[in-house]
Each structure stands twice: as C-alpha cells, then as structure tokens.
PDB file of C-alpha atoms in Angstrom:
ATOM      1  CA  HIS R   1     105.622 184.618  -5.971  1.00  0.00           C
ATOM      2  CA  ALA R   2     107.413 185.696  -2.797  1.00  0.00           C
ATOM      3  CA  HIS R   3     107.737 189.423  -2.182  1.00  0.00           C
ATOM      4  CA  SER R   4     109.293 191.476   0.577  1.00  0.00           C
ATOM      5  CA  PHE R   5     108.716 194.987   1.823  1.00  0.00           C
ATOM      6  CA  GLU R   6     111.306 197.036   3.674  1.00  0.00           C
ATOM      7  CA  VAL R   7     111.438 200.204   5.740  1.00  0.00           C
ATOM      8  CA  TRP R   8     114.711 202.121   5.902  1.00  0.00           C
ATOM      9  CA  ASN R   9     115.580 204.960   8.271  1.00  0.00           C
ATOM     10  CA  ARG R  10     117.317 208.239   7.372  1.00  0.00           C
ATOM     11  CA  GLU R  11     120.718 206.697   8.069  1.00  0.00           C
ATOM     12  CA  GLY R  12     120.064 204.036   5.425  1.00  0.00           C
ATOM     13  CA  GLU R  13     119.540 201.220   7.929  1.00  0.00           C
ATOM     14  CA  LEU R  14     116.920 198.513   7.482  1.00  0.00           C
ATOM     15  CA  VAL R  15     114.535 199.012  10.425  1.00  0.00           C
ATOM     16  CA  GLY R  16     111.402 197.056   9.528  1.00  0.00           C
ATOM     17  CA  GLY R  17     109.553 195.097   6.926  1.00  0.00           C
ATOM     18  CA  GLY R  18     108.206 191.700   6.095  1.00  0.00           C
ATOM     19  CA  TYR R  19     107.363 189.289   3.337  1.00  0.00           C
ATOM     20  CA  GLY R  20     104.444 187.495   1.804  1.00  0.00           C
ATOM     21  CA  LEU R  21     103.238 185.406  -1.101  1.00  0.00           C
ATOM     22  CA  ALA R  22     101.123 186.442  -4.074  1.00  0.00           C
ATOM     23  CA  PHE R  23      98.595 184.086  -5.629  1.00  0.00           C
ATOM     24  CA  GLY R  24      96.649 185.757  -8.418  1.00  0.00           C
ATOM     25  CA  ARG R  25      94.828 188.695  -6.759  1.00  0.00           C
ATOM     26  CA  LEU R  26      95.438 187.352  -3.221  1.00  0.00           C
ATOM     27  CA  PHE R  27      98.434 188.389  -1.122  1.00  0.00           C
ATOM     28  CA  SER R  28      99.249 186.532   2.068  1.00  0.00           C
ATOM     29  CA  THR R  29     101.452 188.404   4.541  1.00  0.00           C
ATOM     30  CA  GLU R  30     103.545 185.735   6.256  1.00  0.00           C
ATOM     31  CA  SER R  31     105.900 187.566   8.601  1.00  0.00           C
ATOM     32  CA  GLN R  32     106.897 191.063   9.723  1.00  0.00           C
ATOM     33  CA  PHE R  33     109.685 192.528  11.860  1.00  0.00           C
ATOM     34  CA  SER R  34     110.625 195.840  13.481  1.00  0.00           C
ATOM     35  CA  TYR R  35     113.935 197.132  14.787  1.00  0.00           C
ATOM     36  CA  GLU R  36     112.436 200.568  15.470  1.00  0.00           C
ATOM     37  CA  PRO R  37     108.913 201.300  16.813  1.00  0.00           C
ATOM     38  CA  ASN R  38     106.024 200.978  14.342  1.00  0.00           C
ATOM     39  CA  THR R  39     108.200 200.350  11.295  1.00  0.00           C
ATOM     40  CA  SER R  40     106.485 197.080  10.369  1.00  0.00           C
ATOM     41  CA  LYS R  41     103.136 198.925  10.614  1.00  0.00           C
ATOM     42  CA  ILE R  42     104.429 201.593   8.236  1.00  0.00           C
ATOM     43  CA  GLY R  43     105.645 198.938   5.809  1.00  0.00           C
ATOM     44  CA  PHE R  44     102.371 197.017   6.058  1.00  0.00           C
ATOM     45  CA  THR R  45     100.363 200.179   5.385  1.00  0.00           C
ATOM     46  CA  VAL R  46     102.392 201.097   2.309  1.00  0.00           C
ATOM     47  CA  LEU R  47     102.275 197.491   1.089  1.00  0.00           C
ATOM     48  CA  ASN R  48      98.471 197.497   1.250  1.00  0.00           C
ATOM     49  CA  TRP R  49      98.281 200.821  -0.569  1.00  0.00           C
ATOM     50  CA  HIS R  50     100.331 199.276  -3.399  1.00  0.00           C
ATOM     51  CA  LEU R  51      98.323 196.041  -3.395  1.00  0.00           C
ATOM     52  CA  ALA R  52      95.094 198.007  -3.828  1.00  0.00           C
ATOM     53  CA  LYS R  53      96.632 200.019  -6.672  1.00  0.00           C
ATOM     54  CA  TRP R  54      97.802 196.826  -8.379  1.00  0.00           C
ATOM     55  CA  GLY R  55      94.320 195.278  -8.233  1.00  0.00           C
ATOM     56  CA  PHE R  56      94.740 192.792  -5.401  1.00  0.00           C
ATOM     57  CA  ALA R  57      91.395 191.812  -3.870  1.00  0.00           C
ATOM     58  CA  LEU R  58      92.652 190.592  -0.516  1.00  0.00           C
ATOM     59  CA  ASN R  59      95.619 190.590   1.848  1.00  0.00           C
ATOM     60  CA  ASP R  60      95.395 187.686   4.254  1.00  0.00           C
ATOM     61  CA  GLY R  61      97.209 189.004   7.313  1.00  0.00           C
ATOM     62  CA  LYS R  62      96.695 185.759   9.274  1.00  0.00           C
ATOM     63  CA  HIS R  63      95.934 187.015  12.780  1.00  0.00           C
ATOM     64  CA  TYR R  64      93.411 189.751  13.454  1.00  0.00           C
ATOM     65  CA  THR R  65      94.935 192.214  15.923  1.00  0.00           C
ATOM     66  CA  PRO R  66      93.888 195.564  17.398  1.00  0.00           C
ATOM     67  CA  THR R  67      96.441 197.216  15.103  1.00  0.00           C
ATOM     68  CA  ILE R  68      94.906 195.612  12.015  1.00  0.00           C
ATOM     69  CA  ASP R  69      91.450 196.640  13.241  1.00  0.00           C
ATOM     70  CA  GLY R  70      92.620 200.233  13.704  1.00  0.00           C
ATOM     71  CA  MET R  71      93.904 200.277  10.127  1.00  0.00           C
ATOM     72  CA  GLY R  72      90.405 199.568   8.809  1.00  0.00           C
ATOM     73  CA  PHE R  73      90.758 195.888   7.969  1.00  0.00           C
ATOM     74  CA  ARG R  74      87.981 193.432   8.673  1.00  0.00           C
ATOM     75  CA  ALA R  75      87.864 189.798   9.621  1.00  0.00           C
ATOM     76  CA  ILE R  76      86.335 187.484   7.030  1.00  0.00           C
ATOM     77  CA  PRO R  77      84.512 184.389   8.279  1.00  0.00           C
ATOM     78  CA  ARG R  78      86.064 181.127   7.092  1.00  0.00           C
ATOM     79  CA  GLU R  79      82.971 180.299   5.021  1.00  0.00           C
ATOM     80  CA  GLU R  80      83.252 183.585   3.099  1.00  0.00           C
ATOM     81  CA  TYR R  81      87.013 183.268   2.681  1.00  0.00           C
TER      82      TYR R  81
END
C-alpha cells in the first residue's frame, strides 16, 4: 500500500519526491523532499493528477500550507473528514 513518487533532473539525478499510503480511494502523503527548488511540488502536482485519473477521492496532505492552498486544495474540517 506504500507508494513513492520521484522527480529526476536532465542529468538523471533524483532531485525530489516523496511517499504515501493508499487505502481504498484515499491516499495519504506522508513525506516529501527536495534537493533542487520546487521539485517536491512538481512531484506532488503530478501525483495528484494521477490520483484523480485513477479515481482517488482524497489525498490527505497532513498540513495545510500556503503552497497547498495555491495549488487549489482545500482544508476539510475534522467532522467532515
């Protein structure tokens, strides 16, 4: 149920990515990293594009940040979650 996502640069070096866990139609992003600017954001964006295509209903990104807000995500109140 664990899945990773990676971002590679033109030189073939791993420069960003992360991992998460899938539970039915819920994905929970657990951790991300970047060795070059914005690479985890790129990976996260592509991951969410794939999750939507695969029919996932939700990606729980844990902490709501300005970056997440700028990407069009929304916070869900605990009661709704």
